[in-house]
PDB file of C-alpha atoms and ligand atoms in Angstrom:
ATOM      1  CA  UNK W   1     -71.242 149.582  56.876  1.00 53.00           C
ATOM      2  CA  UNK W   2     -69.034 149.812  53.619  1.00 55.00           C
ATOM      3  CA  UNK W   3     -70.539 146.733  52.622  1.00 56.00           C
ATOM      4  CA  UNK W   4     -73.910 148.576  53.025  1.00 54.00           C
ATOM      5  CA  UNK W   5     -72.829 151.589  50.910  1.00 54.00           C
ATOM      6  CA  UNK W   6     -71.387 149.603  48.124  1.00 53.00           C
ATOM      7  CA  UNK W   7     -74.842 147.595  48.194  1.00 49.00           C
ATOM      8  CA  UNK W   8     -77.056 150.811  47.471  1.00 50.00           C
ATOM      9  CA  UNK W   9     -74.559 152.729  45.092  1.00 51.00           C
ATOM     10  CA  UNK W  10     -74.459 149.463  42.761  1.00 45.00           C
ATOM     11  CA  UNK W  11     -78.333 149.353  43.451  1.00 42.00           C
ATOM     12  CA  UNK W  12     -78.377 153.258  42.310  1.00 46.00           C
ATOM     13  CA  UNK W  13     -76.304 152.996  39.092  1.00 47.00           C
ATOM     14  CA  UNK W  14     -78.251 149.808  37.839  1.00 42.00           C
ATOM     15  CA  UNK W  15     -81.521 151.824  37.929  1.00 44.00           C
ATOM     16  CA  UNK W  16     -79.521 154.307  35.972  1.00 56.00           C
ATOM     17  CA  UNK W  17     -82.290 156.994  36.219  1.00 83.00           C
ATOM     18  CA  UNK W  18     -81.233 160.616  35.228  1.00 91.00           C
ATOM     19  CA  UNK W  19     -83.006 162.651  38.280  1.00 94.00           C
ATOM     20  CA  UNK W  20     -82.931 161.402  42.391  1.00 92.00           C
ATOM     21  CA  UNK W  21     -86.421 161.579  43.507  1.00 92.00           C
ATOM     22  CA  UNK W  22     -86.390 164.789  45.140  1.00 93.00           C
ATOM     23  CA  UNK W  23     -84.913 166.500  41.969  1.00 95.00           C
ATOM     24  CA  UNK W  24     -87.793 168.458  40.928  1.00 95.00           C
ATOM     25  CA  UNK W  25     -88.215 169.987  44.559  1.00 93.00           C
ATOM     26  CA  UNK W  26     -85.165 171.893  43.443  1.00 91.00           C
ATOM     27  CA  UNK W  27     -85.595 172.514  39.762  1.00 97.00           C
ATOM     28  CA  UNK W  28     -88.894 173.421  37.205  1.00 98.00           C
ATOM     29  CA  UNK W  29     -89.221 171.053  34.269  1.00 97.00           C
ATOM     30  CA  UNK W  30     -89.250 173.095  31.465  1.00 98.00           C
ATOM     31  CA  UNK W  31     -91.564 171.649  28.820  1.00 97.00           C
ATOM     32  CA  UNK W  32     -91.635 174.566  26.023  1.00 96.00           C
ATOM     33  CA  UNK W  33     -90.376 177.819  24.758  1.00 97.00           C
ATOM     34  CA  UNK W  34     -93.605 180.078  26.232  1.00 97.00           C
ATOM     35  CA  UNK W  35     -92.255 178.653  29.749  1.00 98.00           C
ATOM     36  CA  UNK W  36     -89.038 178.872  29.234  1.00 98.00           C
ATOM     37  CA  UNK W  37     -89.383 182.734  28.338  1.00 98.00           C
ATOM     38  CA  UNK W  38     -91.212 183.362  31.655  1.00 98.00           C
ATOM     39  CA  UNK W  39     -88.825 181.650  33.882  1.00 98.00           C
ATOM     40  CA  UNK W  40     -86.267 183.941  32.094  1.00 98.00           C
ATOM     41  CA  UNK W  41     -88.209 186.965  32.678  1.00 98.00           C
ATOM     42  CA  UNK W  42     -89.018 186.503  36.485  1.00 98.00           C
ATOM     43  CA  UNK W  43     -85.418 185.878  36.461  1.00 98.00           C
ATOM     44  CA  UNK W  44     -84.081 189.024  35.422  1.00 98.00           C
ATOM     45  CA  UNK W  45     -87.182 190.152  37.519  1.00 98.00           C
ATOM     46  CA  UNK W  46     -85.423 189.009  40.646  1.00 98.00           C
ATOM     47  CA  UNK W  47     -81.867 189.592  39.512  1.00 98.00           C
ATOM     48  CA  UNK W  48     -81.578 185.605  39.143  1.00 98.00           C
ATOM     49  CA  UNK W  49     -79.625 183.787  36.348  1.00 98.00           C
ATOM     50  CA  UNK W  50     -81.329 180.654  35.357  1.00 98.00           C
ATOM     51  CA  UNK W  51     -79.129 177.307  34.714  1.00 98.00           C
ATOM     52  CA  UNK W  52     -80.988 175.133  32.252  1.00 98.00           C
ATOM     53  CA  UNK W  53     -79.848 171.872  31.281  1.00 97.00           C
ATOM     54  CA  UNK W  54     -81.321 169.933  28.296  1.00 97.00           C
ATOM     55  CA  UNK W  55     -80.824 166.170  27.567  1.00 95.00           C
ATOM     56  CA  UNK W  56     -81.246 164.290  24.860  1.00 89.00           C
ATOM     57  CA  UNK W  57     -84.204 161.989  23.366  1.00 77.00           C
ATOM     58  CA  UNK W  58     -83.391 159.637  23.821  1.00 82.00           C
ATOM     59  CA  UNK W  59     -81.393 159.881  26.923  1.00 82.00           C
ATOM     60  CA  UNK W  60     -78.078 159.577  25.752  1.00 90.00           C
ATOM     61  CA  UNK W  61     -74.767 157.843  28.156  1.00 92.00           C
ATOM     62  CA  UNK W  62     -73.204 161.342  28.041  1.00 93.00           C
ATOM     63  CA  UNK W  63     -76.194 163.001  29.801  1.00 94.00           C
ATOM     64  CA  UNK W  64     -76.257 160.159  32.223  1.00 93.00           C
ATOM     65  CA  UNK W  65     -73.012 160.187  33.115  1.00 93.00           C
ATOM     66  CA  UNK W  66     -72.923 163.899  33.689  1.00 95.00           C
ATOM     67  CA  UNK W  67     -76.206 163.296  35.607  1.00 95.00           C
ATOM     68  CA  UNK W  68     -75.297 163.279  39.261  1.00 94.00           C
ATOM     69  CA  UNK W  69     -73.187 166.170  39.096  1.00 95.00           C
ATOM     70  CA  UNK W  70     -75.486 168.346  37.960  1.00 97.00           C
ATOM     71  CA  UNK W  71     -77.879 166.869  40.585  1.00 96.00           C
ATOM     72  CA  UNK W  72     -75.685 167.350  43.665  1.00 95.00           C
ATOM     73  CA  UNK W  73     -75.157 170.922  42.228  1.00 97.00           C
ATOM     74  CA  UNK W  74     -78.945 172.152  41.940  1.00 97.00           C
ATOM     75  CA  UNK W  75     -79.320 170.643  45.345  1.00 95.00           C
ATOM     76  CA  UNK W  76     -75.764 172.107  46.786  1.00 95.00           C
ATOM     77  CA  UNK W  77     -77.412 175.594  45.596  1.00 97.00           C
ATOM     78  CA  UNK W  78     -81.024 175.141  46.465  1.00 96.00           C
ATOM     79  CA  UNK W  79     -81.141 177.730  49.246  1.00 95.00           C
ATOM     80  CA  UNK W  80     -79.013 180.020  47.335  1.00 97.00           C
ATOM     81  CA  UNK W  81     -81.488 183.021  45.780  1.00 97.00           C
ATOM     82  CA  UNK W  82     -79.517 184.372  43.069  1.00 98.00           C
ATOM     83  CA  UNK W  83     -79.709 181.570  40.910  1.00 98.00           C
ATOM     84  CA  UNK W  84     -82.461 179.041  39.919  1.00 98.00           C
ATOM     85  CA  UNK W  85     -82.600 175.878  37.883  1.00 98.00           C
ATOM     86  CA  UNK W  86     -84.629 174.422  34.796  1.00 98.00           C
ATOM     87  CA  UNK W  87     -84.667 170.708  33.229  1.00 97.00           C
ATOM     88  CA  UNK W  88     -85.072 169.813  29.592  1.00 97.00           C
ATOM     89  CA  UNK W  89     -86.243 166.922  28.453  1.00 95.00           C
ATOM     90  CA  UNK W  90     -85.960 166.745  24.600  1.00 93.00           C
ATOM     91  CA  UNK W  91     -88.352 163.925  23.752  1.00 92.00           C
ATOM     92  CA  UNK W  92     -91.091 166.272  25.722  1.00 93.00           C
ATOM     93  CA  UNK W  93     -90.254 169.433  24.661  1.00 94.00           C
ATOM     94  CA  UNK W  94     -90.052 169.816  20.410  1.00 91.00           C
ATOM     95  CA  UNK W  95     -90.751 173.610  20.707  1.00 94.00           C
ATOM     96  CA  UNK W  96     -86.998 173.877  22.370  1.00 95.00           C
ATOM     97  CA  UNK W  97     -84.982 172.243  19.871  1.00 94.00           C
ATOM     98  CA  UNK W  98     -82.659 174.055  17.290  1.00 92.00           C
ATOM     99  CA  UNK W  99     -82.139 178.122  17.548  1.00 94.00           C
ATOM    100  CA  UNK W 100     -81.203 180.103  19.513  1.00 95.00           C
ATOM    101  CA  UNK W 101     -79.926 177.331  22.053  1.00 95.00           C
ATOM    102  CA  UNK W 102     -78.761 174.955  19.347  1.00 94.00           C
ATOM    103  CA  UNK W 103     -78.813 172.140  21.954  1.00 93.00           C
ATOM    104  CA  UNK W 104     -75.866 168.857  21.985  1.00 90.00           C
ATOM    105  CA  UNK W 105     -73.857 172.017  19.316  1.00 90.00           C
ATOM    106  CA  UNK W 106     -71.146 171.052  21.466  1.00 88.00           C
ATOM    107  CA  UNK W 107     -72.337 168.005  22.507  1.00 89.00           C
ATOM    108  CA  UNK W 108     -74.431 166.541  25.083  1.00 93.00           C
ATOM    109  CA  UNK W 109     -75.599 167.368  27.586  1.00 95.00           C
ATOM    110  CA  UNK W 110     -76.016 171.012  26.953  1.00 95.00           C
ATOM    111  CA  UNK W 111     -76.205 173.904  29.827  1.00 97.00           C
ATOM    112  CA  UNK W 112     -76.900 177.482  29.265  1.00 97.00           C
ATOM    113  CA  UNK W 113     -77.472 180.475  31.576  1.00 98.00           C
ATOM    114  CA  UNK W 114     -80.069 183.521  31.152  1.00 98.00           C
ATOM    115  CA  UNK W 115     -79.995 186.538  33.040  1.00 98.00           C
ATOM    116  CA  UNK W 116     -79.990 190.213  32.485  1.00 97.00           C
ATOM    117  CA  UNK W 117     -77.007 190.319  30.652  1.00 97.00           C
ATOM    118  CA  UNK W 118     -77.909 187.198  27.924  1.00 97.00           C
ATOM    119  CA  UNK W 119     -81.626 187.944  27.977  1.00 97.00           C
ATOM    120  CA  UNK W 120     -84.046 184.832  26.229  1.00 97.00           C
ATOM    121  CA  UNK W 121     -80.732 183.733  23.837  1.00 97.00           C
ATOM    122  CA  UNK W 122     -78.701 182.564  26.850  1.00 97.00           C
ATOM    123  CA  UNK W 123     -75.022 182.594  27.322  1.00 96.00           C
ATOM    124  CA  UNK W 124     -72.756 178.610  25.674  1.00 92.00           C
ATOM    125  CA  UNK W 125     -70.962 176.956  28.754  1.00 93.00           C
ATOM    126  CA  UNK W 126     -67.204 178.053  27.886  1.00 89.00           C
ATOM    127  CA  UNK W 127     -64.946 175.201  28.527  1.00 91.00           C
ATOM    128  CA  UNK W 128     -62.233 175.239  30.970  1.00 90.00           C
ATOM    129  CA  UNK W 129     -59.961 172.117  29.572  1.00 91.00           C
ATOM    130  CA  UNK W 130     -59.364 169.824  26.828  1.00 92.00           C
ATOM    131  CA  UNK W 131     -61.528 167.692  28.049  1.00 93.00           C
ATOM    132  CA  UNK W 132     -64.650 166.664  26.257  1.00 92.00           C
ATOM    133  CA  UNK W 133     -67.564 168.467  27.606  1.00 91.00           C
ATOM    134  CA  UNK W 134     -69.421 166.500  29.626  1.00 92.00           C
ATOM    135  CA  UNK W 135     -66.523 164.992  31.349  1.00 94.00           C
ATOM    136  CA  UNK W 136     -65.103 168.419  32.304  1.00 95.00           C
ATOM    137  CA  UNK W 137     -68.865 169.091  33.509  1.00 95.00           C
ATOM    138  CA  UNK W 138     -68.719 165.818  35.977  1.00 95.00           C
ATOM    139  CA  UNK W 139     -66.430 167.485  38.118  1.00 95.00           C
ATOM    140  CA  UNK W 140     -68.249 169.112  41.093  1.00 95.00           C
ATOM    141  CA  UNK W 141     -65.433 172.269  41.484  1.00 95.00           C
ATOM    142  CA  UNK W 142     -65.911 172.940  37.521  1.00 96.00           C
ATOM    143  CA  UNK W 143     -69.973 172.818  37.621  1.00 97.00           C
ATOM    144  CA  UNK W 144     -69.934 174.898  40.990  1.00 97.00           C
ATOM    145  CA  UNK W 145     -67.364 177.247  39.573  1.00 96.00           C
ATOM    146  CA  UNK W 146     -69.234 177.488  36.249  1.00 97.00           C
ATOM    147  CA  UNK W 147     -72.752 178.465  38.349  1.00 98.00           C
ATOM    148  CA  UNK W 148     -70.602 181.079  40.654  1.00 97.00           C
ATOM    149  CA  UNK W 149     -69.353 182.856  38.433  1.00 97.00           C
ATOM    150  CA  UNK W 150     -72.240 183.051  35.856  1.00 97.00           C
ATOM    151  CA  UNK W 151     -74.355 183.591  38.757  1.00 97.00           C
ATOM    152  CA  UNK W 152     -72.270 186.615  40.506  1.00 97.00           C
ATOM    153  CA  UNK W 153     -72.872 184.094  43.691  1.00 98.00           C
ATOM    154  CA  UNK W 154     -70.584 181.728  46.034  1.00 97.00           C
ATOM    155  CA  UNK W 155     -71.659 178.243  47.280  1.00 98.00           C
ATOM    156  CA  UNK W 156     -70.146 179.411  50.658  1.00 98.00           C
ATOM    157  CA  UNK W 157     -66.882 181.739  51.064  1.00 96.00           C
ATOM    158  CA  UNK W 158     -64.993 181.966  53.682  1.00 97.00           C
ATOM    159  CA  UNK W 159     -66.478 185.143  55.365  1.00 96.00           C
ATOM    160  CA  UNK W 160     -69.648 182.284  56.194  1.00 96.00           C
ATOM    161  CA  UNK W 161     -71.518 184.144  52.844  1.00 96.00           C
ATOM    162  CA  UNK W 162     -74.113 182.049  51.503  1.00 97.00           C
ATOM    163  CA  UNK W 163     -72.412 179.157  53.817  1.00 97.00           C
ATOM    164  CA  UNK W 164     -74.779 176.803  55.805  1.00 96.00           C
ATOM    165  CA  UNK W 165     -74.509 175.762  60.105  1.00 97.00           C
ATOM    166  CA  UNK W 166     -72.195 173.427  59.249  1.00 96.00           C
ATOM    167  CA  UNK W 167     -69.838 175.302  57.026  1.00 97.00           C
ATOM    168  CA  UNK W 168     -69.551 177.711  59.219  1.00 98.00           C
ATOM    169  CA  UNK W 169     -68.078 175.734  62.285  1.00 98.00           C
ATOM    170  CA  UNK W 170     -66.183 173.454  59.467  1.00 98.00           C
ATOM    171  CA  UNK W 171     -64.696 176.477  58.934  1.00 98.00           C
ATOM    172  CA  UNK W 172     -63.828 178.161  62.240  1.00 97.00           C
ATOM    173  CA  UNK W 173     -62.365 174.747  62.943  1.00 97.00           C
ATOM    174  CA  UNK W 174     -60.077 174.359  60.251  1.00 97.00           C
ATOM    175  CA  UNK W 175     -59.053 177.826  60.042  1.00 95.00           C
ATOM    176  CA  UNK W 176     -56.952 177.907  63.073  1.00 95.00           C
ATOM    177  CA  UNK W 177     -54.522 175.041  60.992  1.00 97.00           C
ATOM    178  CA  UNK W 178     -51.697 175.090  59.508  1.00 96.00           C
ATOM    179  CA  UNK W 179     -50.923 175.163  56.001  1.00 96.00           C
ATOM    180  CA  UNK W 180     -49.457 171.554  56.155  1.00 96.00           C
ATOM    181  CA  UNK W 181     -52.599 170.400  57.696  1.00 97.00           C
ATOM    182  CA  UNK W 182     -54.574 171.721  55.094  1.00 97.00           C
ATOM    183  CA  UNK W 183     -53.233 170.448  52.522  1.00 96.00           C
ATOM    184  CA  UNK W 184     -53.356 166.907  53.829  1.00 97.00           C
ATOM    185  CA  UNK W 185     -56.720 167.094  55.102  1.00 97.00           C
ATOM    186  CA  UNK W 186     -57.843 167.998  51.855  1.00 96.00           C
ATOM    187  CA  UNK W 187     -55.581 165.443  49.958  1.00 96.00           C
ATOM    188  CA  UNK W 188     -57.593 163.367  52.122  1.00 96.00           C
ATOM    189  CA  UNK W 189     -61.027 164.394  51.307  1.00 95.00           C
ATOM    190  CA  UNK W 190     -60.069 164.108  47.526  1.00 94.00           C
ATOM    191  CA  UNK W 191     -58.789 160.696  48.157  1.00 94.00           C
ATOM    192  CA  UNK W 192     -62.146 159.323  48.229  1.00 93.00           C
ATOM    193  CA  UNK W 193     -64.318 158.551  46.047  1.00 92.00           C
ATOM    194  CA  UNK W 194     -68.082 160.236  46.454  1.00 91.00           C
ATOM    195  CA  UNK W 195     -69.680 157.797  44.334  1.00 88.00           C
ATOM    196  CA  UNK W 196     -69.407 155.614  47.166  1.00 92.00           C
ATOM    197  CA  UNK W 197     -70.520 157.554  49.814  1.00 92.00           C
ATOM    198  CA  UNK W 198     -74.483 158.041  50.885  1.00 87.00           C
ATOM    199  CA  UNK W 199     -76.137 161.360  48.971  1.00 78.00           C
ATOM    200  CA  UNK W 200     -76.348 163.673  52.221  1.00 77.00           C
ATOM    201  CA  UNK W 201     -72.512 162.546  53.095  1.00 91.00           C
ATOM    202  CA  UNK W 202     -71.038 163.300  49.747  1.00 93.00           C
ATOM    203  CA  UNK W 203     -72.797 166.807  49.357  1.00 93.00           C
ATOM    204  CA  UNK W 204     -70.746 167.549  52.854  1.00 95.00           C
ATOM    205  CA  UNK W 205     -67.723 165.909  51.500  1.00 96.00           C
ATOM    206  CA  UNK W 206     -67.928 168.117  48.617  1.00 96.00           C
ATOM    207  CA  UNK W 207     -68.562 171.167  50.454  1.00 97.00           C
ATOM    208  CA  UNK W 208     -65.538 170.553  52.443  1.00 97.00           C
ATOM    209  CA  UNK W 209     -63.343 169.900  49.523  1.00 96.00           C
ATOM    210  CA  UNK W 210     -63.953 173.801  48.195  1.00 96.00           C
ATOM    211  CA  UNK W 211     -63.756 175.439  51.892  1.00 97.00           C
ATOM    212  CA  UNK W 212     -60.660 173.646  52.265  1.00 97.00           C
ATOM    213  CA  UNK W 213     -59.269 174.762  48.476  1.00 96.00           C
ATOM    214  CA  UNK W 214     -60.094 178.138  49.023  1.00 96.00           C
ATOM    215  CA  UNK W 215     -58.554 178.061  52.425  1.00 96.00           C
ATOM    216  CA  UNK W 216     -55.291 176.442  51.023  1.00 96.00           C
ATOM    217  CA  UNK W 217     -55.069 179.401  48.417  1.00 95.00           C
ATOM    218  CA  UNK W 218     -55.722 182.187  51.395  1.00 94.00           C
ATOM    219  CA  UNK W 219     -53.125 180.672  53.631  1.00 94.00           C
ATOM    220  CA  UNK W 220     -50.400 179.784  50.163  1.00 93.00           C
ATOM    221  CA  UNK W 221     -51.002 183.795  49.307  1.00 92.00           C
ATOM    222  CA  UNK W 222     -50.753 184.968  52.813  1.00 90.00           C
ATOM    223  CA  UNK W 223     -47.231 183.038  53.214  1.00 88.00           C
ATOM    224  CA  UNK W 224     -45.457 182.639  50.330  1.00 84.00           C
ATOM    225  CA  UNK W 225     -47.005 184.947  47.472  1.00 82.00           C
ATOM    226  CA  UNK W 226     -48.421 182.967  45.441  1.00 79.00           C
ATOM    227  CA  UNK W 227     -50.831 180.132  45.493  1.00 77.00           C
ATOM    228  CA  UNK W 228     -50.229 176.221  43.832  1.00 73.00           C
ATOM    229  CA  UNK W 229     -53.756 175.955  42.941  1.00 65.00           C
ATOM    230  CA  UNK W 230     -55.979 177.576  39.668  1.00 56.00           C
ATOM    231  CA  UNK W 231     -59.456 177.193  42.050  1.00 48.00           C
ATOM    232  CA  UNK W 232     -60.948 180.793  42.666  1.00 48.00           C
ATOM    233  CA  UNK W 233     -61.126 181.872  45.753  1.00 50.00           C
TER     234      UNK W 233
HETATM  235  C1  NAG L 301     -87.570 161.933  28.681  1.00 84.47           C
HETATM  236  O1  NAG L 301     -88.829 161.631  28.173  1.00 84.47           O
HETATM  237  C2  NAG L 301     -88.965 160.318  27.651  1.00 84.47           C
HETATM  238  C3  NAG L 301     -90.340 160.211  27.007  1.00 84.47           C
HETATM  239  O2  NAG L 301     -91.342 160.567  27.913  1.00 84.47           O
HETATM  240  C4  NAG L 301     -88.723 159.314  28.767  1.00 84.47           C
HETATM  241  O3  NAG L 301     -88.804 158.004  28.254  1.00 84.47           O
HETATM  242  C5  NAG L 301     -87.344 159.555  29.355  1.00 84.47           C
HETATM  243  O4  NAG L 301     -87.126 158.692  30.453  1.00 84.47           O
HETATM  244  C6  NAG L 301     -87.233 160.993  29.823  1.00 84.47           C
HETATM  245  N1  NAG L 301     -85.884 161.233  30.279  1.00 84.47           N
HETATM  246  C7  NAG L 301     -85.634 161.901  31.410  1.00 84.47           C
HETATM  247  C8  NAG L 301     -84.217 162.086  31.733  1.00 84.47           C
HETATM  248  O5  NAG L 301     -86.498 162.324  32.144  1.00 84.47           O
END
């Protein structure tokens, strides 16, 4: 089976494609400013904020290595309705280079929200490390946090909001544990390596990672004060 799993990831990552195939089930192409603009209006419409993400022409190792991040986030959030998604290819879309999104200003690739509050300009991404950007933007916790909080929205709390079926037991399971056994069962899930694992197993992986974090902080709060992690609850 590992054997198997190794076979298709190396199989994945010499293709090297930006997008999975069922990317743009999830997310609009964005190919100029006039559509841009009216995703951004029906938007505010709805009360959404709008991720957009624009790589490079040509596609540039940065953008590709931040790549399946991004993916497994737009897909992580697909049933979520207070935030949408929007892909920008440079090399097919002159009309959205330069101001006011001054795309790859802080290198690439670059992501920007719209909503009410940022209207057509969009909001930069503000950086949460030292790190450059698109390696603090390849961690799944920083992109997810990033979208929650620009989007006033949760992936899944623990009150089951926004949460799917299997979140929801996950999490009436694992919140009858102790602290101890939290924290190693998430040490565990951290431990490996989601590159590695088949698409539909790392989204749950992931998922699992932030219920347990979040539970970790309740439980660290609840008992001693205070919690050892910065991840929001
Ligand atoms: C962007 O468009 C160019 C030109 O059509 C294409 O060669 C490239 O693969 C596209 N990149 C992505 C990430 O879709």
């Amino acid at each position: 089976m590992k054997i198997l799993f190794t076979f298709l990831w190396i199989c994945s990552v010499a293709r090297a494609t930006m997008y999975p195939d069922d990317h743009f089930d999830f997310v609009t192409e964005i190919k100029d400013r006039d559509q841009l603009n009216e995703l951004v209006n029906q938007a505010i419409k709805k009360s959404q904020t709008l991720f957009v993400r624009w790589v490079s022409d040509p596609d540039h190792a940065d953008c590709l290595r931040q790549a399946p991040t991004w993916n497994r986030a737009v897909r992580a959030f697909a049933d979520n309705k207070k935030v949408v998604f929007g892909d920008i290819n440079l090399s097919e879309a002159d009309t959205l280079k330069g101001a006011p999104h001054w795309p790859s200003r802080y290198g690439w690739p670059t992501i920007r929200y719209f909503n009410r509050e940022t209207g057509v300009d969009g909001a930069d991404y503000e950086q949460k490390t030292n790190q450059k950007m698109h390696d603090e933007l390849r961690d799944f916790d920083v992109m997810v946090d990033y979208i929650e909080k620009a989007g006033n929205t949760v992936l899944c709390d623990l009150n089951g909001k926004h949460c799917n079926k299997m979140e929801k037991d996950y999490i009436k399971l694992v919140k009858k544990k102790s602290l101890d056994e939290l924290i190693l069962l998430r040490k565990r899930l951290y431990a490996m390596d989601v590159n590695l694992l088949v698409k539909d197993i790392q989204e749950w992986n992931l998922r699992r990672r932030r219920i347990l974090s979040k539970l970790v902080k309740q439980k660290e709060i609840k008992e001693t004060g205070k919690s050892t992690t910065g991840n929001e609850l």
